[in-house]
Structures are given as structure tokens and as C-alpha cells.
Short mmCIF file of C-alpha atoms in Angstrom, two decimals:
data_model
loop_
_atom_site.label_atom_id
_atom_site.label_comp_id
_atom_site.label_asym_id
_atom_site.label_seq_id
_atom_site.Cartn_x
_atom_site.Cartn_y
_atom_site.Cartn_z
CA MET E 71 14.94 26.36 26.71
CA GLU E 72 12.48 23.45 26.74
CA ARG E 73 11.27 22.30 23.35
CA LEU E 74 7.52 22.71 22.98
CA VAL E 75 7.06 21.02 19.58
CA GLY E 76 7.21 17.30 18.92
CA THR E 77 6.90 15.58 15.55
CA VAL E 78 6.68 17.81 12.47
CA SER E 79 5.89 16.50 8.98
CA ARG E 80 6.64 18.81 6.06
CA GLY E 81 5.86 18.37 2.39
CA VAL E 82 8.89 19.39 0.32
CA ARG E 83 8.27 20.67 -3.18
CA ALA E 84 10.40 19.40 -6.02
CA PRO E 85 10.56 19.66 -9.82
CA ILE E 86 8.32 17.36 -11.84
CA ILE E 87 10.37 14.20 -12.23
CA ARG E 88 11.07 12.72 -15.64
CA GLN E 89 12.71 9.49 -16.75
CA GLY E 90 16.47 9.68 -16.43
CA ASP E 91 16.54 12.48 -13.85
CA ASP E 92 19.15 12.25 -11.07
CA LEU E 93 16.61 11.72 -8.32
CA THR E 94 19.20 11.44 -5.56
CA ALA E 95 20.51 14.92 -6.32
CA ILE E 96 16.99 16.33 -6.70
CA VAL E 97 15.87 14.96 -3.32
CA VAL E 98 18.94 16.20 -1.47
CA ASP E 99 18.90 19.63 -3.12
CA SER E 100 15.16 20.02 -2.48
CA VAL E 101 15.48 19.22 1.24
CA LEU E 102 18.42 21.61 1.66
CA ALA E 103 16.62 24.37 -0.26
CA ALA E 104 13.47 23.91 1.86
CA ALA E 105 15.48 24.13 5.10
CA LYS E 106 17.17 27.31 3.92
CA SER E 107 13.96 28.89 2.63
CA GLU E 108 11.90 28.13 5.75
CA GLY E 109 14.70 28.67 8.26
CA PHE E 110 14.73 25.31 10.00
CA SER E 111 17.69 23.09 10.90
CA LEU E 112 18.30 19.47 9.99
CA HIS E 113 19.13 16.90 12.64
CA ASP E 114 20.31 13.33 13.13
CA ARG E 115 17.42 10.88 12.73
CA ASP E 116 15.29 13.24 10.68
CA VAL E 117 13.42 11.15 8.12
CA VAL E 118 13.37 11.93 4.40
CA ALA E 119 10.58 9.97 2.69
CA VAL E 120 10.26 9.85 -1.10
CA THR E 121 7.11 8.63 -2.84
CA GLU E 122 7.54 5.49 -4.92
CA ALA E 123 5.86 7.22 -7.86
CA VAL E 124 8.80 9.53 -8.58
CA VAL E 125 11.35 6.77 -8.00
CA ALA E 126 9.68 4.60 -10.64
CA ARG E 127 9.23 7.58 -12.95
CA ALA E 128 12.92 8.49 -12.77
CA GLN E 129 13.76 4.84 -13.49
CA GLY E 130 11.39 4.75 -16.46
CA ASN E 131 9.72 1.65 -15.06
CA TYR E 132 6.69 1.49 -17.38
CA ALA E 133 4.87 -1.17 -19.35
CA THR E 134 2.20 -1.09 -22.05
CA VAL E 135 -1.00 -3.06 -22.41
CA GLU E 136 0.60 -4.96 -25.31
CA GLN E 137 3.60 -5.93 -23.18
CA ILE E 138 1.36 -7.14 -20.35
CA ALA E 139 -0.72 -9.11 -22.87
CA LYS E 140 2.36 -10.81 -24.30
CA ASP E 141 3.50 -12.00 -20.88
CA VAL E 142 -0.04 -13.24 -20.12
CA ARG E 143 -0.15 -15.15 -23.44
CA GLN E 144 3.22 -16.73 -22.68
CA LYS E 145 1.98 -17.96 -19.32
CA PHE E 146 -1.60 -18.92 -20.22
CA ALA E 147 -1.47 -19.70 -23.97
CA GLU E 148 -4.72 -17.74 -24.55
CA GLU E 149 -6.72 -20.17 -22.46
CA THR E 150 -9.87 -19.41 -20.50
CA VAL E 151 -8.46 -17.75 -17.39
CA GLY E 152 -10.10 -17.21 -14.04
CA VAL E 153 -9.18 -13.74 -12.81
CA LEU E 154 -9.72 -13.64 -9.05
CA PHE E 155 -10.26 -10.91 -6.48
CA PRO E 156 -9.16 -7.74 -8.29
CA ILE E 157 -9.58 -4.47 -6.45
CA LEU E 158 -12.16 -2.05 -7.83
CA SER E 159 -9.99 0.72 -9.22
CA ARG E 160 -9.62 2.52 -12.53
CA ASN E 161 -6.20 3.68 -11.43
CA ARG E 162 -4.86 0.47 -9.96
CA PHE E 163 -6.38 -2.35 -11.99
CA ALA E 164 -8.22 -1.24 -15.13
CA ILE E 165 -5.13 -0.96 -17.36
CA CYS E 166 -3.77 -4.23 -15.98
CA LEU E 167 -7.11 -5.84 -16.86
CA LYS E 168 -6.83 -4.51 -20.40
CA GLY E 169 -3.50 -6.29 -20.75
CA ILE E 170 -4.81 -9.50 -19.20
CA ALA E 171 -7.93 -9.52 -21.40
CA SER E 172 -5.86 -8.82 -24.51
CA GLY E 173 -3.88 -11.98 -23.80
CA CYS E 174 -6.84 -14.33 -23.27
CA LYS E 175 -9.76 -15.77 -25.22
CA LYS E 176 -12.13 -15.77 -22.27
CA ILE E 177 -11.99 -14.36 -18.75
CA VAL E 178 -14.09 -15.58 -15.86
CA LEU E 179 -13.85 -12.60 -13.54
CA MET E 180 -14.53 -13.53 -9.93
CA LEU E 181 -15.24 -10.55 -7.69
CA SER E 182 -15.26 -10.74 -3.91
CA TYR E 183 -18.32 -9.31 -2.20
CA PRO E 184 -19.61 -7.22 -0.49
CA SER E 185 -16.26 -5.46 -0.94
CA ASP E 186 -12.84 -5.92 -2.45
CA GLU E 187 -9.69 -6.55 -0.46
CA VAL E 188 -8.99 -2.90 0.32
CA GLY E 189 -12.55 -1.96 1.26
CA ASN E 190 -14.17 -0.72 -1.96
CA HIS E 191 -17.78 -1.90 -1.64
CA LEU E 192 -19.79 -3.39 -4.47
CA ILE E 193 -22.78 -3.44 -2.14
CA SER E 194 -23.42 -2.26 1.39
CA LEU E 195 -23.44 -4.59 4.37
CA ASP E 196 -27.05 -3.61 4.98
CA ALA E 197 -28.03 -4.64 1.44
CA LEU E 198 -26.19 -7.92 1.90
CA ASP E 199 -28.01 -8.59 5.18
CA GLU E 200 -31.40 -7.88 3.60
CA SER E 201 -30.70 -10.18 0.64
CA GLY E 202 -30.22 -13.29 2.75
CA VAL E 203 -27.10 -14.15 0.75
CA ASP E 204 -24.26 -15.88 2.62
CA PRO E 205 -21.02 -14.39 1.21
CA TRP E 206 -18.95 -17.26 2.54
CA ARG E 207 -20.97 -19.95 0.80
CA ASP E 208 -22.99 -18.49 -2.05
CA VAL E 209 -21.62 -18.11 -5.57
CA LEU E 210 -23.63 -15.65 -7.64
CA SER E 211 -23.80 -15.28 -11.39
CA GLU E 212 -24.00 -11.80 -12.86
CA THR E 213 -27.73 -12.30 -13.42
CA GLU E 214 -28.30 -13.38 -9.82
CA TYR E 215 -26.24 -10.44 -8.58
CA ARG E 216 -28.32 -7.99 -10.60
CA GLU E 217 -31.59 -9.56 -9.46
CA LYS E 218 -30.62 -9.19 -5.82
CA PHE E 219 -28.68 -5.93 -5.81
CA GLY E 220 -29.41 -4.11 -9.07
CA CYS E 221 -26.99 -1.49 -10.39
CA GLN E 222 -24.67 -0.43 -7.60
CA LYS E 223 -22.27 2.48 -8.07
CA HIS E 224 -19.15 3.15 -6.03
CA THR E 225 -19.65 5.72 -3.27
CA PHE E 226 -16.82 8.01 -4.38
CA THR E 227 -16.29 7.32 -8.08
CA GLY E 228 -19.88 6.76 -9.21
CA VAL E 229 -18.73 3.77 -11.28
CA ASP E 230 -20.60 0.47 -11.61
CA TYR E 231 -17.46 -1.69 -11.57
CA VAL E 232 -19.27 -4.83 -12.66
CA GLU E 233 -20.37 -3.20 -15.88
CA TYR E 234 -17.10 -1.28 -16.25
CA TYR E 235 -14.85 -4.34 -15.98
CA LYS E 236 -17.10 -6.46 -18.20
CA ASN E 237 -17.12 -3.83 -20.96
CA LEU E 238 -13.38 -3.38 -20.68
CA ILE E 239 -12.75 -7.12 -21.14
CA GLU E 240 -15.04 -7.33 -24.15
CA GLU E 241 -13.54 -4.23 -25.75
CA CYS E 242 -10.17 -6.02 -25.65
CA GLY E 243 -11.59 -8.91 -27.68
CA ALA E 244 -12.11 -11.47 -24.94
CA GLU E 245 -15.30 -13.15 -23.82
CA ALA E 246 -16.33 -12.12 -20.30
CA GLU E 247 -18.20 -14.02 -17.60
CA ILE E 248 -18.56 -12.50 -14.15
CA ILE E 249 -19.24 -14.37 -10.92
CA PHE E 250 -19.24 -13.33 -7.27
CA ALA E 251 -17.64 -15.47 -4.57
CA ASN E 252 -15.21 -15.32 -1.66
CA ASN E 253 -13.91 -18.89 -1.64
CA PRO E 254 -11.04 -19.15 -4.15
CA LYS E 255 -12.02 -22.76 -4.96
CA ALA E 256 -15.27 -21.56 -6.54
CA ILE E 257 -13.40 -20.57 -9.71
CA LEU E 258 -12.39 -24.19 -10.34
CA ASP E 259 -15.94 -25.02 -11.45
CA TYR E 260 -15.30 -22.71 -14.41
CA THR E 261 -11.60 -23.15 -15.21
CA LYS E 262 -8.49 -24.74 -13.73
CA THR E 263 -6.28 -21.93 -15.02
CA VAL E 264 -6.14 -18.97 -12.66
CA LEU E 265 -4.61 -15.53 -12.27
CA THR E 266 -5.26 -14.31 -8.75
CA CYS E 267 -5.15 -10.54 -8.32
CA ASP E 268 -5.42 -10.12 -4.55
CA ILE E 269 -2.57 -8.25 -2.92
CA HIS E 270 -1.96 -9.16 0.71
CA SER E 271 -3.61 -12.60 0.69
CA ARG E 272 -2.15 -13.81 -2.63
CA GLU E 273 0.13 -16.52 -1.23
CA ARG E 274 -2.73 -18.12 0.69
CA THR E 275 -4.99 -17.93 -2.36
CA LYS E 276 -2.39 -19.62 -4.55
CA ARG E 277 -1.88 -22.36 -1.98
CA ILE E 278 -5.62 -23.03 -1.68
CA LEU E 279 -6.04 -23.21 -5.47
CA ARG E 280 -3.12 -25.57 -5.99
CA MET E 281 -4.29 -27.89 -3.22
CA ALA E 282 -7.79 -27.89 -4.73
CA GLY E 283 -6.58 -29.04 -8.15
CA ALA E 284 -5.85 -25.93 -10.20
CA THR E 285 -3.51 -26.83 -13.06
CA LYS E 286 -1.99 -23.40 -13.60
CA VAL E 287 -1.85 -20.64 -10.98
CA TYR E 288 -0.20 -17.24 -11.19
CA ALA E 289 -0.65 -13.96 -9.32
CA LEU E 290 -0.06 -10.36 -10.35
CA ASP E 291 3.41 -10.56 -8.80
CA ASP E 292 4.23 -13.22 -11.42
CA ILE E 293 3.43 -10.95 -14.38
CA LEU E 294 6.23 -8.72 -15.75
CA THR E 295 8.88 -9.97 -13.38
CA GLU E 296 11.18 -9.72 -16.39
CA SER E 297 11.25 -7.23 -19.25
CA VAL E 298 9.01 -8.02 -22.20
CA ASP E 299 9.96 -6.33 -25.47
CA GLY E 300 11.86 -3.63 -23.61
CA SER E 301 9.23 -3.01 -20.95
CA GLY E 302 9.92 -2.13 -17.37
CA CYS E 303 9.55 -4.90 -14.82
CA ASN E 304 9.70 -5.68 -11.13
CA PRO E 305 11.38 -8.99 -10.22
CA GLN E 306 9.77 -9.05 -6.76
CA TYR E 307 6.31 -7.57 -7.26
CA GLY E 308 5.53 -7.80 -10.98
CA LEU E 309 2.33 -5.84 -11.64
CA LEU E 310 1.55 -5.38 -7.96
CA GLY E 311 1.80 -1.75 -6.93
CA SER E 312 1.36 -0.50 -10.49
CA ASN E 313 -0.62 2.63 -11.35
CA LYS E 314 -2.25 3.92 -14.50
CA ALA E 315 0.14 6.10 -16.49
CA THR E 316 -1.86 6.51 -19.71
CA GLU E 317 -4.88 4.75 -21.21
CA THR E 318 -2.50 2.12 -22.60
CA SER E 319 0.32 1.91 -20.03
CA VAL E 320 1.11 1.51 -16.34
CA LYS E 321 3.89 2.71 -14.09
CA LEU E 322 5.28 -0.25 -12.16
CA PHE E 323 6.46 -0.34 -8.54
CA PRO E 324 10.08 0.88 -8.43
CA THR E 325 13.14 -1.36 -8.28
CA HIS E 326 16.64 -0.96 -6.76
CA CYS E 327 15.18 1.13 -3.94
CA GLU E 328 17.80 -0.02 -1.43
CA GLU E 329 20.55 1.56 -3.50
CA PHE E 330 18.53 4.75 -3.81
CA VAL E 331 17.86 5.28 -0.08
CA THR E 332 21.49 4.52 0.74
CA ALA E 333 22.70 7.05 -1.83
CA VAL E 334 20.37 9.77 -0.51
CA GLN E 335 21.42 9.11 3.08
CA GLN E 336 25.12 9.27 2.16
CA SER E 337 24.70 12.48 0.15
CA LEU E 338 22.78 14.17 2.96
CA PHE E 339 25.50 13.20 5.43
CA GLU E 340 28.22 14.57 3.18
CA LYS E 341 26.40 17.90 2.82
CA THR E 342 25.03 18.34 6.35
CA GLY E 343 27.03 16.09 8.67
CA LYS E 344 23.72 14.63 9.89
CA LYS E 345 22.86 10.92 9.91
CA MET E 346 19.33 11.10 8.54
CA GLU E 347 17.04 8.19 7.74
CA VAL E 348 15.59 7.71 4.26
CA MET E 349 12.69 5.66 2.96
CA VAL E 350 10.65 5.11 -0.18
CA TYR E 351 6.93 5.05 0.58
CA GLY E 352 3.80 4.04 -1.29
CA ASP E 353 0.24 3.77 0.00
CA GLY E 354 -0.25 4.33 3.69
CA ALA E 355 -2.03 1.76 5.82
CA PHE E 356 -5.13 3.45 7.22
CA LYS E 357 -8.87 3.09 6.82
CA ASP E 358 -11.26 5.79 5.66
CA PRO E 359 -14.23 5.89 8.06
CA VAL E 360 -16.74 6.97 5.40
CA GLY E 361 -15.74 5.09 2.26
CA LYS E 362 -14.42 2.13 4.32
CA ILE E 363 -11.36 1.98 2.06
CA TRP E 364 -8.26 0.57 3.70
CA GLU E 365 -6.01 2.43 1.21
CA LEU E 366 -3.07 -0.01 1.09
CA ALA E 367 -3.19 -1.13 -2.54
CA ASP E 368 0.60 -1.43 -2.76
CA PRO E 369 2.18 -4.73 -1.71
CA VAL E 370 4.08 -2.92 1.08
CA VAL E 371 4.04 0.59 2.54
CA SER E 372 7.80 0.91 2.08
CA PRO E 373 9.83 -1.13 -0.42
CA ALA E 374 13.13 0.14 1.02
CA TYR E 375 14.45 2.12 3.98
CA THR E 376 17.71 2.77 5.83
CA SER E 377 18.54 0.63 8.85
CA GLY E 378 17.46 3.14 11.49
CA LEU E 379 13.84 2.70 10.44
CA GLY E 380 13.68 -1.01 11.20
CA GLY E 381 11.59 -2.44 14.03
CA THR E 382 8.59 -1.19 15.97
CA PRO E 383 8.07 1.60 18.53
CA ASN E 384 9.10 0.83 22.10
CA GLU E 385 7.10 3.41 23.97
CA VAL E 386 5.33 3.83 27.28
CA LYS E 387 1.83 5.27 27.65
CA LEU E 388 2.11 8.59 29.47
CA LYS E 389 -1.46 8.57 30.74
CA TYR E 390 -0.95 5.06 32.15
CA LEU E 391 2.07 6.25 34.12
CA ALA E 392 0.20 9.33 35.32
CA ASP E 393 -2.91 7.36 36.39
CA ASN E 394 -1.09 4.39 37.94
CA HIS E 395 2.61 4.65 38.79
CA PHE E 396 2.51 8.32 39.75
CA ALA E 397 -1.13 8.93 40.62
CA ASN E 398 -0.11 10.77 43.81
CA LEU E 399 2.03 13.33 41.95
CA SER E 400 1.24 16.45 39.95
CA GLY E 401 2.90 19.44 38.34
CA SER E 402 6.69 19.48 38.14
CA GLU E 403 7.02 16.40 40.36
CA LEU E 404 4.86 14.37 37.99
CA LYS E 405 6.78 15.63 34.97
CA GLU E 406 10.14 14.74 36.47
CA ALA E 407 8.97 11.30 37.59
CA VAL E 408 7.63 10.44 34.15
CA SER E 409 10.76 11.79 32.45
CA ASP E 410 13.00 9.76 34.76
CA TYR E 411 10.98 6.60 34.01
CA ILE E 412 11.40 7.14 30.26
CA ARG E 413 15.14 7.88 30.57
CA LYS E 414 15.73 4.68 32.52
CA LYS E 415 13.68 2.71 30.01
CA ASP E 416 15.82 4.08 27.16
CA GLU E 417 19.11 3.53 29.04
CA LYS E 418 18.27 -0.12 29.68
CA ALA E 419 16.91 -0.56 26.12
CA GLU E 420 14.06 -2.39 27.80
CA ASN E 421 11.68 -4.30 25.53
CA LEU E 422 8.19 -3.36 26.66
CA THR E 423 6.30 -5.98 24.63
CA GLY E 424 3.52 -7.35 26.83
CA ASN E 425 4.18 -4.82 29.60
CA MET E 426 1.07 -3.02 30.86
CA VAL E 427 2.91 0.29 30.76
CA SER E 428 2.96 0.09 26.95
CA GLN E 429 -0.71 -0.87 26.64
CA GLY E 430 -2.47 1.23 24.01
CA THR E 431 0.67 2.19 22.09
CA THR E 432 0.55 1.34 18.39
CA PRO E 433 2.05 -2.14 17.70
CA ARG E 434 2.99 -1.44 14.08
CA ARG E 435 6.28 -1.30 12.23
CA LEU E 436 7.99 2.06 12.13
CA THR E 437 8.01 2.04 8.33
CA ASP E 438 4.24 1.47 8.21
CA LEU E 439 3.60 4.29 10.68
CA ILE E 440 6.01 6.77 9.12
CA GLY E 441 5.05 5.79 5.57
CA SER E 442 1.38 6.38 6.40
CA LEU E 443 2.23 9.78 7.86
CA ALA E 444 4.19 10.62 4.71
CA ASP E 445 1.34 9.49 2.44
CA LEU E 446 -1.19 11.57 4.35
CA THR E 447 1.12 14.59 4.19
CA SER E 448 1.83 14.35 0.46
CA GLY E 449 -1.69 13.41 -0.60
CA SER E 450 -2.36 12.03 -4.06
CA GLY E 451 -3.31 15.18 -5.94
CA ASP E 452 -1.63 18.42 -6.90
CA LYS E 453 0.31 19.39 -3.77
CA GLY E 454 3.60 18.87 -5.62
CA THR E 455 5.40 17.49 -2.56
CA PRO E 456 6.78 14.05 -3.48
CA ILE E 457 9.36 14.40 -0.70
CA ILE E 458 8.36 14.46 2.96
CA LEU E 459 10.66 15.62 5.77
CA ILE E 460 9.66 14.29 9.19
CA GLN E 461 11.43 15.71 12.23
CA GLY E 462 11.20 14.78 15.88
CA TYR E 463 9.55 11.42 15.27
CA PHE E 464 11.99 9.61 17.54
CA ASP E 465 11.82 12.21 20.32
CA ASN E 466 10.00 11.50 23.54
CA TYR E 467 8.89 13.46 26.61
CA THR E 468 12.47 13.80 27.87
CA ASN E 469 13.86 15.56 24.76
#
């Protein structure tokens, strides 16, 4: 009988994960229990996606404000530090800022405007237009910012992040000065010692600063790359991808994820005989149309995945075939013609890059697409589904 269902994404419930738990066994057992409970079968190329949060939690990859501060002091010697381009987030950056401020005498906090890197707006584009300010040229002091834009609160959180970050820095014992600019070089009029906190543009920012004469430049991925006083760490990403754990600690992005996904894949194969794909996922890469938030505050959507998830989709656009190649066909003839076209494409392993027949298909990496689907399925609240099972993703019209 013809299959009438394509891709299915299921949230799989699991126990609350604690440090030291055997996460491989928990993931495998949870997927098998869900399949048995709901009466569905597992197949080759099903995808098991596990949120990075539970991987890091099982690893115990945490750090305190004091441990962050010690690493900052070691790198900056309590100098005046320019802190550039942080995102506006109590969850993602506030605890990191506590650690940074606790390790410095003075912070010159430079905020990008009208929004941060992931789309959190300090001010609206309309307000910016009305002000006559040029965000690419103008550097504003806190006083100038207030005179032009007043007290602006975040659309969703209701927080005035300018006031919030300034108070947080001062509560940690450091002097705070806040400026607003989008050119990284603007900070060099205040200090030559810089910690840049942007995520996806950090390498460019560091290069610009060094070429412009900065004497000391680090980014968040340079902080806590090694353990400090027994802390967790991440050799590749440092503080990038961290989340608030408590008021005085953060959970770091997980490590050794390659070993984890390989172990889960092998265990699933041993218990089911199916070659399934496995990935660890963080933030998805999609933009909210109301809040304008891009979402991707992690350095990558997926820090590790099995080999079958590499690459990008190689798909044809069905409506293009129907409207162009087979415009004279309909019904069963059209269906068979389209199916035959897809089968031949797959048999030849034809690369469709640049071919009109693929126009309009999504030119993104599989891990970014599937990780975004997993993130949307699991949500960030109380669903209790840190494991996502995606089936039929690699099917097409011929299956």
C-alpha cells in the first residue's frame, strides 16, 4: 500500500538528567520504549536528536561566576576591558557578564544598535529612522542614547537591558561605562584591551581589532577553554553556547559529542538492527517574525552528528517539474513521470546545484535543517522531551 505520510517529528520523553547519568543508555531505552508504547517501527536513516543541554548536564560541564572571573583576571590582569557586542539575554549572557565584571576594575560595555546579533532590539527601526542617527557611523554615550530613545524595554521580556547590564556590572564591584556603536574599532578610543562577545562574527571582529591596534583581544570562545579550579570547560567554544544554571553558575556547551553520537548509533544498531543517524542539537536557526529574534545563540546548531547527516539536501522542486517539464500531464501520468524523474536523479547521484529544477529548495546544511526541526519540536519549556525522533526525513515522492 502507498505510504501517505512523509516526515514525522516526535518528542520523546525521558527522565530528568543528572550529572553522571549514563545518557547513552537513557537515550536508547527512551526511544525503544516510545516505539513500543506508541506502536511505531524504527527504520534505517531515522534520526535521533538529543538536546545539548542534557549532554552537558550528564557531563557535569558547569562553571561558577568565581571561576569565570579567575580566568578573566588571568587574561586581562584586572585592566579596563572593552566588552563588545553581547547579546541581550538574562539566560545567555547575564551570568557570564557577572563573571567578567568580577574579574575587571572597569568595563566599557559596547552594545550594537538597533539590535544585537541575534535580533533582540534595543530600539525599533522606526525609532532609529526618526532619530536621524546613523548606526554605521555614530557612537553614542549612555546619556546621548537616553536623550534620543529614552527607556526602551525588550518586547518579550520587559527588561531595559542597558540599565540591567549596567547595574549588574556595578553590583560585581566594577565601574561601568556604556556606549553604543557597530564598528568594532570604536572601542579603541576607550581601551585597547578587548573581550568581544559576538557569536557568529567573532573571528572578523578580532581581526578588525588587531589590525586597528588593539593590544589584547579575546572572545568568549577564549574563556574557560581549560578547567579553572575544577570547573567545566569547552576547549573549542569556551563560554559560547553557555546557559544560566543558577544565579551564580552557567552550564557550558557540551564536549566529546562525537563519541556520544557514535555510541548511541552503535547501541541502537545492536538493539534494533537499524542504521539510524544521531545528532546533538542546540538552538535552531530560524527567525521569529514578531520579535525579530534569529534564535541561534549557540555557536553551531549541531556540535556533533553521525556521518549520514553531512552535506545539504539534493532535491528537485515538484511544482517546477509539474509546471514545466510535465505541464501537459495530469493524474497518474503526471505522478509516474515525476517519480521516474526523481528515481533517475537518485540513481545517477546527480548534483543539482545551480540547476533550475532545484530552484526554491532550501540551500542549508542537513544538520541545520534537522536541528532546527528538533529544536522547534522540543521547545525550551516544560515539554520534557529532550530527545527527538525524526522519521521519513530522507524520503521523497517515490518512497
